[in-house]
PDB file of C-alpha atoms in Angstrom:
ATOM      1  CA  UNK A   1       0.124  -0.153  -0.111  1.00 48.00           C
ATOM      2  CA  UNK A   2       1.286   3.520  -0.739  1.00 60.00           C
ATOM      3  CA  UNK A   3       1.978   5.719   1.681  1.00 68.00           C
ATOM      4  CA  UNK A   4      -0.281   8.433   1.827  1.00 87.00           C
ATOM      5  CA  UNK A   5       0.083  10.409   5.184  1.00 94.00           C
ATOM      6  CA  UNK A   6       2.217  12.847   3.550  1.00 97.00           C
ATOM      7  CA  UNK A   7      -0.685  13.646   1.108  1.00 97.00           C
ATOM      8  CA  UNK A   8      -2.927  14.484   4.065  1.00 97.00           C
ATOM      9  CA  UNK A   9      -0.551  17.028   5.698  1.00 97.00           C
ATOM     10  CA  UNK A  10      -1.295  18.926   2.797  1.00 98.00           C
ATOM     11  CA  UNK A  11      -4.077  21.626   3.258  1.00 98.00           C
ATOM     12  CA  UNK A  12      -6.328  21.389   0.104  1.00 98.00           C
ATOM     13  CA  UNK A  13      -8.750  24.596  -0.447  1.00 97.00           C
ATOM     14  CA  UNK A  14     -12.309  23.573  -1.037  1.00 95.00           C
ATOM     15  CA  UNK A  15     -11.811  22.319  -4.540  1.00 96.00           C
ATOM     16  CA  UNK A  16      -9.464  20.216  -3.548  1.00 98.00           C
ATOM     17  CA  UNK A  17      -6.912  21.948  -4.998  1.00 98.00           C
ATOM     18  CA  UNK A  18      -3.183  23.724  -4.138  1.00 98.00           C
ATOM     19  CA  UNK A  19      -1.410  26.482  -5.886  1.00 98.00           C
ATOM     20  CA  UNK A  20       1.838  25.346  -6.869  1.00 98.00           C
ATOM     21  CA  UNK A  21       5.225  27.613  -7.977  1.00 98.00           C
ATOM     22  CA  UNK A  22       7.629  26.276 -10.281  1.00 98.00           C
ATOM     23  CA  UNK A  23      11.152  27.379  -9.686  1.00 98.00           C
ATOM     24  CA  UNK A  24      14.283  26.660 -11.499  1.00 98.00           C
ATOM     25  CA  UNK A  25      16.504  24.726  -9.309  1.00 98.00           C
ATOM     26  CA  UNK A  26      19.790  26.018 -10.961  1.00 97.00           C
ATOM     27  CA  UNK A  27      18.948  29.714 -11.460  1.00 97.00           C
ATOM     28  CA  UNK A  28      15.953  30.114  -8.888  1.00 98.00           C
ATOM     29  CA  UNK A  29      14.151  31.889 -11.666  1.00 98.00           C
ATOM     30  CA  UNK A  30      10.466  31.757 -10.993  1.00 98.00           C
ATOM     31  CA  UNK A  31       9.008  29.803 -14.262  1.00 98.00           C
ATOM     32  CA  UNK A  32       5.375  29.179 -14.096  1.00 98.00           C
ATOM     33  CA  UNK A  33       2.326  28.885 -11.298  1.00 98.00           C
ATOM     34  CA  UNK A  34      -0.248  26.480 -11.456  1.00 98.00           C
ATOM     35  CA  UNK A  35      -2.456  24.244  -9.245  1.00 98.00           C
ATOM     36  CA  UNK A  36      -2.411  20.563  -8.387  1.00 98.00           C
ATOM     37  CA  UNK A  37      -4.949  18.425  -6.902  1.00 98.00           C
ATOM     38  CA  UNK A  38      -4.066  15.633  -4.503  1.00 97.00           C
ATOM     39  CA  UNK A  39      -3.550  12.842  -7.621  1.00 97.00           C
ATOM     40  CA  UNK A  40      -1.649  15.403  -9.128  1.00 98.00           C
ATOM     41  CA  UNK A  41       0.805  16.019  -6.263  1.00 98.00           C
ATOM     42  CA  UNK A  42       0.776  12.110  -5.942  1.00 98.00           C
ATOM     43  CA  UNK A  43       1.741  11.174  -9.529  1.00 98.00           C
ATOM     44  CA  UNK A  44       4.532  14.269  -9.493  1.00 98.00           C
ATOM     45  CA  UNK A  45       6.313  12.802  -6.805  1.00 98.00           C
ATOM     46  CA  UNK A  46       5.786   9.075  -7.926  1.00 97.00           C
ATOM     47  CA  UNK A  47       7.016  10.083 -11.361  1.00 98.00           C
ATOM     48  CA  UNK A  48       9.710  12.761 -10.776  1.00 98.00           C
ATOM     49  CA  UNK A  49       8.100  14.864 -13.267  1.00 98.00           C
ATOM     50  CA  UNK A  50       5.362  17.424 -12.629  1.00 98.00           C
ATOM     51  CA  UNK A  51       2.010  16.931 -13.463  1.00 98.00           C
ATOM     52  CA  UNK A  52      -0.711  19.595 -12.753  1.00 98.00           C
ATOM     53  CA  UNK A  53      -4.508  20.103 -12.738  1.00 98.00           C
ATOM     54  CA  UNK A  54      -5.722  22.255 -15.189  1.00 97.00           C
ATOM     55  CA  UNK A  55      -8.611  23.876 -13.973  1.00 95.00           C
ATOM     56  CA  UNK A  56      -9.716  24.986 -17.786  1.00 94.00           C
ATOM     57  CA  UNK A  57      -9.652  21.597 -19.016  1.00 95.00           C
ATOM     58  CA  UNK A  58     -10.467  20.000 -15.822  1.00 97.00           C
ATOM     59  CA  UNK A  59      -8.125  17.337 -16.167  1.00 98.00           C
ATOM     60  CA  UNK A  60      -4.620  16.062 -15.218  1.00 98.00           C
ATOM     61  CA  UNK A  61      -1.834  17.741 -17.299  1.00 97.00           C
ATOM     62  CA  UNK A  62       1.362  16.402 -17.522  1.00 98.00           C
ATOM     63  CA  UNK A  63       3.826  19.653 -18.058  1.00 98.00           C
ATOM     64  CA  UNK A  64       5.462  19.163 -21.550  1.00 96.00           C
ATOM     65  CA  UNK A  65       2.927  16.277 -22.574  1.00 95.00           C
ATOM     66  CA  UNK A  66       2.969  18.104 -25.909  1.00 93.00           C
ATOM     67  CA  UNK A  67       5.565  20.577 -25.909  1.00 94.00           C
ATOM     68  CA  UNK A  68       8.543  18.157 -24.788  1.00 96.00           C
ATOM     69  CA  UNK A  69       8.901  20.723 -22.196  1.00 97.00           C
ATOM     70  CA  UNK A  70       8.734  18.405 -19.153  1.00 98.00           C
ATOM     71  CA  UNK A  71       9.629  19.393 -15.695  1.00 98.00           C
ATOM     72  CA  UNK A  72      11.848  17.456 -13.405  1.00 98.00           C
ATOM     73  CA  UNK A  73      11.290  17.800 -10.052  1.00 98.00           C
ATOM     74  CA  UNK A  74      14.423  18.134  -7.956  1.00 98.00           C
ATOM     75  CA  UNK A  75      12.698  19.268  -4.671  1.00 98.00           C
ATOM     76  CA  UNK A  76       9.082  19.651  -3.209  1.00 98.00           C
ATOM     77  CA  UNK A  77       8.738  21.893  -0.359  1.00 98.00           C
ATOM     78  CA  UNK A  78       5.381  23.184   1.470  1.00 98.00           C
ATOM     79  CA  UNK A  79       5.013  26.799   2.965  1.00 98.00           C
ATOM     80  CA  UNK A  80       4.453  27.289   6.765  1.00 98.00           C
ATOM     81  CA  UNK A  81       0.535  27.030   6.740  1.00 97.00           C
ATOM     82  CA  UNK A  82       0.791  23.758   4.266  1.00 98.00           C
ATOM     83  CA  UNK A  83      -1.490  25.242   1.630  1.00 98.00           C
ATOM     84  CA  UNK A  84       1.142  26.279  -1.255  1.00 98.00           C
ATOM     85  CA  UNK A  85       3.686  23.886  -2.950  1.00 98.00           C
ATOM     86  CA  UNK A  86       6.965  25.138  -4.421  1.00 98.00           C
ATOM     87  CA  UNK A  87       8.566  22.680  -7.004  1.00 98.00           C
ATOM     88  CA  UNK A  88      12.234  23.079  -7.737  1.00 98.00           C
ATOM     89  CA  UNK A  89      12.835  21.791 -11.348  1.00 98.00           C
ATOM     90  CA  UNK A  90      14.963  21.229 -14.157  1.00 98.00           C
ATOM     91  CA  UNK A  91      13.342  22.649 -17.099  1.00 98.00           C
ATOM     92  CA  UNK A  92      13.541  20.572 -20.309  1.00 98.00           C
ATOM     93  CA  UNK A  93      14.431  22.938 -23.218  1.00 97.00           C
ATOM     94  CA  UNK A  94      14.790  25.844 -20.960  1.00 97.00           C
ATOM     95  CA  UNK A  95      11.088  26.940 -21.923  1.00 97.00           C
ATOM     96  CA  UNK A  96       8.171  26.831 -19.373  1.00 98.00           C
ATOM     97  CA  UNK A  97       5.761  29.384 -20.913  1.00 98.00           C
ATOM     98  CA  UNK A  98       3.376  28.659 -23.956  1.00 96.00           C
ATOM     99  CA  UNK A  99       4.342  31.586 -25.383  1.00 97.00           C
ATOM    100  CA  UNK A 100       7.877  29.989 -26.002  1.00 97.00           C
ATOM    101  CA  UNK A 101       9.351  31.945 -23.301  1.00 98.00           C
ATOM    102  CA  UNK A 102      11.386  30.708 -20.237  1.00 98.00           C
ATOM    103  CA  UNK A 103       9.191  31.725 -17.736  1.00 98.00           C
ATOM    104  CA  UNK A 104       5.512  33.016 -17.702  1.00 98.00           C
ATOM    105  CA  UNK A 105       6.500  36.494 -15.610  1.00 98.00           C
ATOM    106  CA  UNK A 106       7.785  38.001 -18.611  1.00 98.00           C
ATOM    107  CA  UNK A 107       5.422  41.158 -18.360  1.00 98.00           C
ATOM    108  CA  UNK A 108       6.934  43.819 -15.863  1.00 98.00           C
ATOM    109  CA  UNK A 109       5.339  46.811 -14.661  1.00 98.00           C
ATOM    110  CA  UNK A 110       6.933  50.049 -15.788  1.00 97.00           C
ATOM    111  CA  UNK A 111       6.983  53.299 -14.094  1.00 96.00           C
ATOM    112  CA  UNK A 112       4.286  52.156 -11.829  1.00 96.00           C
ATOM    113  CA  UNK A 113       1.553  52.300 -14.475  1.00 95.00           C
ATOM    114  CA  UNK A 114       2.264  50.191 -17.891  1.00 97.00           C
ATOM    115  CA  UNK A 115       3.019  46.282 -18.237  1.00 98.00           C
ATOM    116  CA  UNK A 116       6.039  46.069 -20.517  1.00 98.00           C
ATOM    117  CA  UNK A 117       6.895  42.437 -22.097  1.00 98.00           C
ATOM    118  CA  UNK A 118      10.466  42.690 -21.314  1.00 98.00           C
ATOM    119  CA  UNK A 119      11.856  38.782 -22.005  1.00 98.00           C
ATOM    120  CA  UNK A 120      12.054  37.671 -25.230  1.00 97.00           C
ATOM    121  CA  UNK A 121      10.212  34.739 -27.087  1.00 98.00           C
ATOM    122  CA  UNK A 122      13.159  31.598 -27.377  1.00 97.00           C
ATOM    123  CA  UNK A 123      10.714  29.309 -29.798  1.00 96.00           C
ATOM    124  CA  UNK A 124       7.885  30.354 -32.040  1.00 96.00           C
ATOM    125  CA  UNK A 125       5.044  28.491 -30.016  1.00 95.00           C
ATOM    126  CA  UNK A 126       3.778  27.456 -33.956  1.00 95.00           C
ATOM    127  CA  UNK A 127       7.235  25.155 -33.627  1.00 94.00           C
ATOM    128  CA  UNK A 128       6.743  24.047 -30.220  1.00 93.00           C
ATOM    129  CA  UNK A 129       3.171  22.857 -30.928  1.00 89.00           C
ATOM    130  CA  UNK A 130       3.006  21.767 -34.293  1.00 77.00           C
TER     131      UNK A 130
ATOM    132  CA  UNK B   1      -6.574  61.462 -11.394  1.00 48.00           C
ATOM    133  CA  UNK B   2      -4.556  58.081 -11.136  1.00 61.00           C
ATOM    134  CA  UNK B   3      -4.384  56.100 -14.132  1.00 68.00           C
ATOM    135  CA  UNK B   4      -5.530  52.595 -13.010  1.00 88.00           C
ATOM    136  CA  UNK B   5      -5.488  50.857 -16.635  1.00 94.00           C
ATOM    137  CA  UNK B   6      -2.778  48.697 -15.722  1.00 97.00           C
ATOM    138  CA  UNK B   7      -4.863  47.415 -12.620  1.00 97.00           C
ATOM    139  CA  UNK B   8      -7.914  46.530 -15.233  1.00 97.00           C
ATOM    140  CA  UNK B   9      -5.070  44.675 -17.263  1.00 97.00           C
ATOM    141  CA  UNK B  10      -4.662  42.013 -14.320  1.00 98.00           C
ATOM    142  CA  UNK B  11      -7.520  39.365 -14.373  1.00 98.00           C
ATOM    143  CA  UNK B  12      -9.017  38.993 -11.179  1.00 98.00           C
ATOM    144  CA  UNK B  13     -10.360  35.864  -9.590  1.00 97.00           C
ATOM    145  CA  UNK B  14     -14.413  35.406  -8.767  1.00 95.00           C
ATOM    146  CA  UNK B  15     -13.416  36.976  -5.370  1.00 96.00           C
ATOM    147  CA  UNK B  16     -11.530  40.102  -6.847  1.00 98.00           C
ATOM    148  CA  UNK B  17      -8.052  38.269  -5.812  1.00 98.00           C
ATOM    149  CA  UNK B  18      -4.674  37.569  -7.607  1.00 98.00           C
ATOM    150  CA  UNK B  19      -2.472  35.228  -6.058  1.00 98.00           C
ATOM    151  CA  UNK B  20       1.370  36.747  -5.269  1.00 98.00           C
ATOM    152  CA  UNK B  21       4.919  35.382  -5.227  1.00 98.00           C
ATOM    153  CA  UNK B  22       7.485  37.320  -3.152  1.00 98.00           C
ATOM    154  CA  UNK B  23      10.720  36.425  -4.406  1.00 98.00           C
ATOM    155  CA  UNK B  24      13.927  37.957  -2.902  1.00 98.00           C
ATOM    156  CA  UNK B  25      15.405  40.112  -5.462  1.00 98.00           C
ATOM    157  CA  UNK B  26      18.772  39.257  -4.989  1.00 97.00           C
ATOM    158  CA  UNK B  27      18.866  35.763  -4.148  1.00 97.00           C
ATOM    159  CA  UNK B  28      16.120  34.297  -5.870  1.00 98.00           C
ATOM    160  CA  UNK B  29      14.668  32.489  -3.013  1.00 98.00           C
ATOM    161  CA  UNK B  30      10.936  32.242  -3.144  1.00 98.00           C
ATOM    162  CA  UNK B  31      10.055  33.902   0.568  1.00 98.00           C
ATOM    163  CA  UNK B  32       6.143  33.575   0.622  1.00 98.00           C
ATOM    164  CA  UNK B  33       2.898  33.265  -0.780  1.00 98.00           C
ATOM    165  CA  UNK B  34       0.062  35.251  -0.420  1.00 98.00           C
ATOM    166  CA  UNK B  35      -3.272  37.233  -2.318  1.00 98.00           C
ATOM    167  CA  UNK B  36      -3.921  40.903  -3.083  1.00 98.00           C
ATOM    168  CA  UNK B  37      -7.041  42.480  -4.052  1.00 98.00           C
ATOM    169  CA  UNK B  38      -7.333  45.786  -6.411  1.00 97.00           C
ATOM    170  CA  UNK B  39      -6.569  47.775  -3.679  1.00 97.00           C
ATOM    171  CA  UNK B  40      -3.747  45.785  -2.131  1.00 98.00           C
ATOM    172  CA  UNK B  41      -1.958  45.832  -5.401  1.00 98.00           C
ATOM    173  CA  UNK B  42      -2.702  49.883  -6.032  1.00 98.00           C
ATOM    174  CA  UNK B  43      -1.057  50.229  -2.504  1.00 98.00           C
ATOM    175  CA  UNK B  44       1.758  48.319  -2.921  1.00 98.00           C
ATOM    176  CA  UNK B  45       2.825  50.190  -6.242  1.00 98.00           C
ATOM    177  CA  UNK B  46       2.179  53.646  -4.633  1.00 97.00           C
ATOM    178  CA  UNK B  47       3.992  53.033  -1.542  1.00 98.00           C
ATOM    179  CA  UNK B  48       7.027  50.556  -2.659  1.00 98.00           C
ATOM    180  CA  UNK B  49       6.214  48.135  -0.015  1.00 98.00           C
ATOM    181  CA  UNK B  50       3.966  44.889  -0.230  1.00 98.00           C
ATOM    182  CA  UNK B  51       0.616  45.335   1.117  1.00 98.00           C
ATOM    183  CA  UNK B  52      -1.341  41.966   0.767  1.00 98.00           C
ATOM    184  CA  UNK B  53      -5.237  41.247   1.415  1.00 98.00           C
ATOM    185  CA  UNK B  54      -5.357  38.844   4.446  1.00 97.00           C
ATOM    186  CA  UNK B  55      -8.199  36.462   3.670  1.00 95.00           C
ATOM    187  CA  UNK B  56      -8.482  35.106   7.142  1.00 94.00           C
ATOM    188  CA  UNK B  57      -8.673  38.546   8.420  1.00 95.00           C
ATOM    189  CA  UNK B  58     -10.424  40.101   5.651  1.00 97.00           C
ATOM    190  CA  UNK B  59      -8.417  43.305   5.780  1.00 98.00           C
ATOM    191  CA  UNK B  60      -5.495  44.851   3.880  1.00 98.00           C
ATOM    192  CA  UNK B  61      -2.193  43.936   5.612  1.00 97.00           C
ATOM    193  CA  UNK B  62       0.982  45.924   5.541  1.00 98.00           C
ATOM    194  CA  UNK B  63       3.183  43.080   5.554  1.00 98.00           C
ATOM    195  CA  UNK B  64       5.699  43.740   8.376  1.00 96.00           C
ATOM    196  CA  UNK B  65       3.076  46.147  10.330  1.00 95.00           C
ATOM    197  CA  UNK B  66       3.777  44.457  13.179  1.00 93.00           C
ATOM    198  CA  UNK B  67       7.071  42.579  12.805  1.00 94.00           C
ATOM    199  CA  UNK B  68       8.740  45.329  10.913  1.00 96.00           C
ATOM    200  CA  UNK B  69       9.781  43.021   8.240  1.00 97.00           C
ATOM    201  CA  UNK B  70       8.528  44.716   5.713  1.00 98.00           C
ATOM    202  CA  UNK B  71       8.826  44.157   1.892  1.00 98.00           C
ATOM    203  CA  UNK B  72      10.722  46.607  -0.297  1.00 98.00           C
ATOM    204  CA  UNK B  73       9.330  46.135  -3.829  1.00 98.00           C
ATOM    205  CA  UNK B  74      11.997  46.416  -6.721  1.00 98.00           C
ATOM    206  CA  UNK B  75       9.723  44.801  -9.609  1.00 98.00           C
ATOM    207  CA  UNK B  76       6.023  43.908 -10.203  1.00 98.00           C
ATOM    208  CA  UNK B  77       5.586  41.276 -12.228  1.00 98.00           C
ATOM    209  CA  UNK B  78       2.804  39.564 -14.098  1.00 98.00           C
ATOM    210  CA  UNK B  79       2.168  36.159 -15.789  1.00 98.00           C
ATOM    211  CA  UNK B  80       1.250  35.110 -19.314  1.00 98.00           C
ATOM    212  CA  UNK B  81      -2.426  34.925 -18.538  1.00 97.00           C
ATOM    213  CA  UNK B  82      -2.359  37.761 -16.319  1.00 98.00           C
ATOM    214  CA  UNK B  83      -3.703  36.021 -13.031  1.00 98.00           C
ATOM    215  CA  UNK B  84      -0.591  35.916 -11.076  1.00 98.00           C
ATOM    216  CA  UNK B  85       1.843  38.426  -9.685  1.00 98.00           C
ATOM    217  CA  UNK B  86       5.555  38.187  -8.959  1.00 98.00           C
ATOM    218  CA  UNK B  87       6.864  40.308  -6.506  1.00 98.00           C
ATOM    219  CA  UNK B  88      10.595  40.948  -6.589  1.00 98.00           C
ATOM    220  CA  UNK B  89      11.467  42.574  -2.951  1.00 98.00           C
ATOM    221  CA  UNK B  90      13.927  43.052  -0.821  1.00 98.00           C
ATOM    222  CA  UNK B  91      12.757  41.498   2.865  1.00 98.00           C
ATOM    223  CA  UNK B  92      13.657  43.719   5.843  1.00 98.00           C
ATOM    224  CA  UNK B  93      15.328  41.628   8.416  1.00 97.00           C
ATOM    225  CA  UNK B  94      16.077  38.862   6.085  1.00 97.00           C
ATOM    226  CA  UNK B  95      12.881  37.243   7.479  1.00 97.00           C
ATOM    227  CA  UNK B  96       9.526  36.698   5.812  1.00 98.00           C
ATOM    228  CA  UNK B  97       7.734  33.830   7.775  1.00 98.00           C
ATOM    229  CA  UNK B  98       5.875  34.325  10.839  1.00 96.00           C
ATOM    230  CA  UNK B  99       8.077  31.386  12.155  1.00 97.00           C
ATOM    231  CA  UNK B 100      11.071  33.443  12.157  1.00 97.00           C
ATOM    232  CA  UNK B 101      12.426  31.899   9.174  1.00 98.00           C
ATOM    233  CA  UNK B 102      13.752  33.230   6.074  1.00 98.00           C
ATOM    234  CA  UNK B 103      11.055  31.799   3.573  1.00 98.00           C
ATOM    235  CA  UNK B 104       7.695  30.046   4.474  1.00 98.00           C
ATOM    236  CA  UNK B 105       8.886  27.141   2.448  1.00 98.00           C
ATOM    237  CA  UNK B 106      11.414  25.793   4.848  1.00 98.00           C
ATOM    238  CA  UNK B 107       9.273  22.185   4.641  1.00 98.00           C
ATOM    239  CA  UNK B 108      10.670  19.536   2.634  1.00 98.00           C
ATOM    240  CA  UNK B 109       9.410  16.423   0.810  1.00 98.00           C
ATOM    241  CA  UNK B 110      12.110  13.636   2.049  1.00 97.00           C
ATOM    242  CA  UNK B 111      12.221  10.413   0.171  1.00 96.00           C
ATOM    243  CA  UNK B 112       8.829  10.764  -1.332  1.00 96.00           C
ATOM    244  CA  UNK B 113       6.594  10.348   1.818  1.00 95.00           C
ATOM    245  CA  UNK B 114       7.630  12.660   4.873  1.00 97.00           C
ATOM    246  CA  UNK B 115       7.858  16.387   5.181  1.00 98.00           C
ATOM    247  CA  UNK B 116      10.759  17.585   6.861  1.00 98.00           C
ATOM    248  CA  UNK B 117      11.598  21.125   8.464  1.00 98.00           C
ATOM    249  CA  UNK B 118      15.090  21.958   7.036  1.00 98.00           C
ATOM    250  CA  UNK B 119      15.327  25.954   7.435  1.00 98.00           C
ATOM    251  CA  UNK B 120      16.354  26.798  10.750  1.00 97.00           C
ATOM    252  CA  UNK B 121      14.356  29.726  12.858  1.00 98.00           C
ATOM    253  CA  UNK B 122      16.596  32.986  13.000  1.00 97.00           C
ATOM    254  CA  UNK B 123      14.276  34.595  15.328  1.00 96.00           C
ATOM    255  CA  UNK B 124      12.039  33.576  18.056  1.00 96.00           C
ATOM    256  CA  UNK B 125       8.688  34.885  16.946  1.00 95.00           C
ATOM    257  CA  UNK B 126       7.996  35.833  20.628  1.00 95.00           C
ATOM    258  CA  UNK B 127      10.557  38.192  20.077  1.00 94.00           C
ATOM    259  CA  UNK B 128       9.248  39.631  16.595  1.00 93.00           C
ATOM    260  CA  UNK B 129       5.770  40.055  17.795  1.00 89.00           C
ATOM    261  CA  UNK B 130       6.047  41.167  21.280  1.00 77.00           C
TER     262      UNK B 130
END
């Protein structure tokens, strides 16, 4: 029988989800933010690759299943309230974002009143998802 | 009149909130995770210090108001869907967590089945909040 006590120690929200931050284990860059349910976290730890819960598609989502940009999990952390997960990962292809950028956080607030896209597209999404 | 178009470009959830990741601007360490409403984000940008929305206390929360551990905001970023904010900050006192640790993510999954507290308490919370 699989030991699941550690999964019970996570504080799941009223939809059975927990927010997840994916951080590059080498550089410390925050690459993306997503959600997991219990099964997603369990599969992530068993397989060693990030599996999220897609709230829009309402299904498990093995990150990189289409793009090849899988995330190898080096470390799983939990915050002080037990309700946020931090994954320290190795990002295959160096691209976490569906826009073809390294990180999803490529938009920066400029002068306190204007969002600017500041990081480059590394690969055309057409070539990623073809 | 204050320019607020940039606030409209954030995708607020059905409770008017957005998840926020606070990251140390120097080291890249992920320090904490919290939520903001529109007023919290507006005040954060105006004042240059992180102001969150406390979901449990249902009020604005100027981080560090009791502990002195304020967060000076160096950069505000938004993710590709516009629904997650990343703050790159300078953490006063080097302590972001109410437990007296540097980061809230001090608990690590060991051997895929056991949570372990791996980071030290830098200051006794009794001394922080007295």
